[in-house]
Amino acid sequence: NAGVTQTPKFRILKIGQSMTLQCTQDMNHNYMYWYRQDPGMGLKLIYYSVGAGITDKGEVPNGYNVSRSTTEDFPLRLELAAPSQTSVYFCASSGTDGYTFGSGTRLTVV
Amino acid sequence: AQKITQTQPGMFVQEKEAVTLDCTYDTSDPSYGLFWYKQPSSGEMIFLIYQGSYDQQNATEGRYSLNFQKARKSANLVISASQLGDSAMYFCAMRGPWNTDKLIFGTGTRLQVFP
């Protein structure tokens, strides 16, 4: 199984640009999450989803949007990139077999 | 609100010695789960150990054990016989409300193992 796949692994954005971070899981997990990790810090929840068509805000949702049209996919959208969004982004999913994290996307906004 | 606190920003331990990483938590939910993750310099999140709030015994996984003291709301990670490869960031996390399954993370402890 591939688990949780995130793309891209690295990206540099200019201020004001937009992009979508892709996340796909093949474990048929209902729950999916987006976290961000700033340097030297823990992970903070941006958005989460408890199933297809259902999403909700986490601790730090400002500047981001998500959608969950299928069980497998949970993309994260940045509309107007700001330097404060420079971070490492982790997608994760959970089911009865526990939590699985993607390998992360390192985003730099310049 | 649920909260995880890790008060040790950094810890040093000599190879082959044991080390304890502290974690305290706060929740009003009687059912919760506590996790420890390791994050090496490569960045991936590696699951180490899990303790459920109703588990009667402390969890163990190889060299990792969780010292769960429910009354004190602490869930310390004990690593026995430290190895150089244990040098990494360690995060304590708590599973949030049952209907969301969210994980709430602490700020982490950087462990450095020296020869």
Short mmCIF file of C-alpha atoms in Angstrom, two decimals:
data_model
loop_
_atom_site.label_atom_id
_atom_site.label_comp_id
_atom_site.label_asym_id
_atom_site.label_seq_id
_atom_site.Cartn_x
_atom_site.Cartn_y
_atom_site.Cartn_z
CA ASN A 1 0.00 0.00 0.00
CA ALA A 2 1.15 3.53 -0.75
CA GLY A 3 -0.46 4.93 2.42
CA VAL A 4 -0.72 8.74 2.31
CA THR A 5 0.84 10.41 -0.72
CA GLN A 6 1.56 14.13 -0.77
CA THR A 7 2.65 16.16 -3.75
CA PRO A 8 4.74 18.18 -4.32
CA LYS A 9 7.56 17.53 -1.85
CA PHE A 10 9.03 21.00 -2.23
CA ARG A 11 7.69 24.25 -3.61
CA ILE A 12 8.71 27.89 -3.69
CA LEU A 13 5.91 30.41 -4.16
CA LYS A 14 5.96 34.13 -4.64
CA ILE A 15 3.82 36.31 -2.40
CA GLY A 16 0.28 36.44 -3.73
CA GLN A 17 0.50 33.27 -5.79
CA SER A 18 -1.85 30.37 -5.22
CA MET A 19 -1.31 26.63 -5.19
CA THR A 20 -2.89 23.35 -4.21
CA LEU A 21 -1.17 20.75 -2.09
CA GLN A 22 -2.39 17.32 -3.06
CA CYS A 23 -3.06 14.48 -0.64
CA THR A 24 -4.28 11.00 -1.50
CA GLN A 25 -4.75 7.94 0.70
CA ASP A 26 -5.49 4.39 -0.33
CA MET A 27 -6.52 2.94 3.04
CA ASN A 28 -10.20 3.86 2.81
CA HIS A 29 -9.86 6.03 5.90
CA ASN A 30 -12.77 8.32 6.64
CA TYR A 31 -10.76 10.83 8.65
CA MET A 32 -8.19 13.08 7.01
CA TYR A 33 -6.18 16.05 8.27
CA TRP A 34 -3.87 18.84 7.22
CA TYR A 35 -1.22 20.02 9.64
CA ARG A 36 1.50 22.62 9.38
CA GLN A 37 4.79 22.50 11.23
CA ASP A 38 6.80 25.67 11.68
CA PRO A 39 10.54 25.36 12.42
CA GLY A 40 11.22 23.86 15.84
CA MET A 41 7.54 23.55 16.64
CA GLY A 42 4.87 20.92 16.88
CA LEU A 43 2.16 20.22 14.34
CA LYS A 44 -0.86 22.49 14.24
CA LEU A 45 -4.15 21.41 12.68
CA ILE A 46 -5.30 23.48 9.72
CA TYR A 47 -8.39 21.59 8.50
CA TYR A 48 -9.82 18.16 8.92
CA SER A 49 -12.49 15.98 7.35
CA VAL A 50 -14.54 13.16 8.85
CA GLY A 51 -15.74 11.89 5.49
CA ALA A 52 -16.40 12.80 1.89
CA GLY A 53 -18.24 16.10 1.65
CA ILE A 54 -17.55 17.06 5.29
CA THR A 55 -14.77 19.42 6.33
CA ASP A 56 -14.13 21.64 9.31
CA LYS A 57 -11.61 24.17 10.56
CA GLY A 58 -8.79 23.29 12.86
CA GLU A 59 -6.60 25.53 14.97
CA VAL A 60 -5.01 27.64 12.17
CA PRO A 61 -7.36 27.72 9.13
CA ASN A 62 -6.86 31.31 7.98
CA GLY A 63 -5.47 31.57 4.46
CA TYR A 64 -6.37 28.01 3.51
CA ASN A 65 -9.26 26.10 1.99
CA VAL A 66 -9.99 22.42 1.58
CA SER A 67 -12.42 20.14 -0.16
CA ARG A 68 -13.22 16.45 0.16
CA SER A 69 -15.11 15.23 -2.86
CA THR A 70 -13.91 11.63 -2.48
CA THR A 71 -12.75 9.42 0.38
CA GLU A 72 -9.28 9.23 -1.13
CA ASP A 73 -8.43 12.88 -1.82
CA PHE A 74 -8.10 15.88 0.48
CA PRO A 75 -6.41 18.81 -1.29
CA LEU A 76 -5.32 21.95 0.55
CA ARG A 77 -5.60 25.25 -1.29
CA LEU A 78 -3.57 28.40 -0.60
CA GLU A 79 -5.20 31.32 -2.37
CA LEU A 80 -2.88 34.27 -1.69
CA ALA A 81 0.44 33.01 -0.44
CA ALA A 82 2.05 34.99 2.38
CA PRO A 83 5.50 34.62 4.00
CA SER A 84 3.75 33.46 7.19
CA GLN A 85 2.67 30.33 5.30
CA THR A 86 6.26 29.20 4.91
CA SER A 87 6.15 25.86 6.68
CA VAL A 88 6.16 22.10 6.28
CA TYR A 89 2.72 20.71 5.57
CA PHE A 90 1.67 17.21 6.56
CA CYS A 91 -1.40 15.38 5.41
CA ALA A 92 -2.60 12.47 7.54
CA SER A 93 -5.44 10.02 7.68
CA SER A 94 -6.82 7.78 10.40
CA GLY A 95 -8.90 4.68 10.67
CA THR A 96 -9.25 1.63 12.88
CA ASP A 97 -5.63 0.78 12.06
CA GLY A 98 -4.32 4.07 13.43
CA TYR A 99 -2.85 7.21 11.93
CA THR A 100 -0.76 7.48 8.80
CA PHE A 101 1.20 10.59 7.86
CA GLY A 102 2.41 11.68 4.47
CA SER A 103 6.05 12.57 3.97
CA GLY A 104 5.34 16.30 4.00
CA THR A 105 5.52 19.27 1.64
CA ARG A 106 8.13 21.93 2.33
CA LEU A 107 6.70 25.27 1.19
CA THR A 108 8.62 28.51 1.05
CA VAL A 109 6.89 31.81 0.25
CA VAL A 110 9.22 34.59 -0.90
CA ALA B 1 -10.16 22.40 25.63
CA GLN B 2 -7.60 19.71 25.17
CA LYS B 3 -3.94 20.52 25.55
CA ILE B 4 -0.59 18.76 25.46
CA THR B 5 2.45 20.21 27.21
CA GLN B 6 6.07 19.19 26.71
CA THR B 7 8.30 21.27 28.96
CA GLN B 8 11.70 20.01 27.83
CA PRO B 9 12.85 21.77 24.65
CA GLY B 10 16.01 19.67 24.57
CA MET B 11 17.51 16.66 26.30
CA PHE B 12 20.92 15.02 26.20
CA VAL B 13 21.61 11.39 27.03
CA GLN B 14 24.65 9.20 26.75
CA GLU B 15 24.50 6.15 24.56
CA LYS B 16 23.16 3.03 26.36
CA GLU B 17 21.58 5.09 29.12
CA ALA B 18 17.84 5.49 29.69
CA VAL B 19 16.04 8.79 29.21
CA THR B 20 12.57 10.07 30.11
CA LEU B 21 10.75 12.62 27.99
CA ASP B 22 7.96 14.43 29.80
CA CYS B 23 4.41 14.98 28.60
CA THR B 24 1.39 16.28 30.47
CA TYR B 25 -2.08 16.61 29.07
CA ASP B 26 -5.40 18.20 29.84
CA THR B 27 -8.81 16.96 28.77
CA SER B 28 -12.28 16.64 30.19
CA ASP B 29 -13.10 13.69 27.96
CA PRO B 30 -12.96 10.37 29.89
CA SER B 31 -11.98 8.51 26.72
CA TYR B 32 -8.77 9.58 25.03
CA GLY B 33 -5.58 8.23 23.57
CA LEU B 34 -2.00 9.33 23.95
CA PHE B 35 0.68 8.90 21.31
CA TRP B 36 4.39 9.44 20.94
CA TYR B 37 5.98 10.16 17.58
CA LYS B 38 9.60 10.43 16.54
CA GLN B 39 10.66 12.89 13.87
CA PRO B 40 14.23 12.41 12.63
CA SER B 41 16.05 15.07 10.66
CA SER B 42 14.60 13.60 7.46
CA GLY B 43 11.23 14.93 8.61
CA GLU B 44 8.88 11.96 8.57
CA MET B 45 6.58 11.23 11.50
CA ILE B 46 7.26 7.80 12.98
CA PHE B 47 4.73 6.29 15.38
CA LEU B 48 6.34 4.90 18.53
CA ILE B 49 3.76 3.98 21.12
CA TYR B 50 0.11 4.38 22.12
CA GLN B 51 -1.72 4.42 25.45
CA GLY B 52 -5.48 4.39 25.80
CA SER B 53 -7.08 6.11 28.77
CA TYR B 54 -8.73 2.87 29.89
CA ASP B 55 -5.67 0.69 29.46
CA GLN B 56 -4.77 -0.87 32.79
CA GLN B 57 -1.10 -1.40 32.02
CA ASN B 58 1.55 0.93 30.73
CA ALA B 59 2.25 0.47 27.04
CA THR B 60 5.58 -0.95 25.92
CA GLU B 61 7.08 -1.34 22.45
CA GLY B 62 10.59 -2.71 22.43
CA ARG B 63 12.89 -0.09 23.99
CA TYR B 64 10.01 2.35 24.38
CA SER B 65 7.66 2.42 27.33
CA LEU B 66 5.03 4.89 28.37
CA ASN B 67 4.82 5.86 32.03
CA PHE B 68 1.11 6.64 32.23
CA GLN B 69 -0.03 8.36 35.43
CA LYS B 70 -3.69 9.15 34.92
CA ALA B 71 -4.27 11.05 38.16
CA ARG B 72 -1.34 13.34 37.37
CA LYS B 73 -2.33 13.54 33.70
CA SER B 74 1.13 12.61 32.56
CA ALA B 75 2.31 10.27 29.82
CA ASN B 76 6.08 10.25 29.85
CA LEU B 77 8.09 8.35 27.26
CA VAL B 78 10.95 6.24 28.54
CA ILE B 79 13.62 5.15 26.08
CA SER B 80 15.90 2.47 27.45
CA ALA B 81 19.41 1.74 26.22
CA SER B 82 19.61 4.86 24.05
CA GLN B 83 21.21 4.57 20.64
CA LEU B 84 22.78 7.24 18.44
CA GLY B 85 19.89 6.74 16.02
CA ASP B 86 17.46 7.88 18.69
CA SER B 87 18.61 11.48 18.18
CA ALA B 88 15.49 13.22 16.87
CA MET B 89 12.51 15.36 17.81
CA TYR B 90 9.89 13.58 19.90
CA PHE B 91 6.27 14.64 19.99
CA CYS B 92 3.56 13.72 22.42
CA ALA B 93 0.04 13.85 21.01
CA MET B 94 -3.49 13.26 22.23
CA ARG B 95 -6.43 12.08 20.22
CA GLY B 96 -9.16 14.67 20.29
CA PRO B 97 -12.93 14.24 20.49
CA TRP B 98 -14.08 10.78 19.47
CA ASN B 99 -16.19 12.07 16.59
CA THR B 100 -13.26 13.84 14.90
CA ASP B 101 -10.24 11.70 15.83
CA LYS B 102 -8.04 14.81 15.67
CA LEU B 103 -4.50 14.60 17.03
CA ILE B 104 -3.32 17.50 19.18
CA PHE B 105 0.45 17.80 19.41
CA GLY B 106 2.86 19.16 21.97
CA THR B 107 5.76 21.40 20.98
CA GLY B 108 8.25 18.57 21.05
CA THR B 109 11.53 17.65 22.74
CA ARG B 110 14.79 17.43 20.82
CA LEU B 111 16.78 14.45 22.06
CA GLN B 112 20.48 14.21 21.37
CA VAL B 113 22.32 10.99 22.11
CA PHE B 114 26.07 11.27 22.49
CA PRO B 115 28.69 8.49 22.51
#
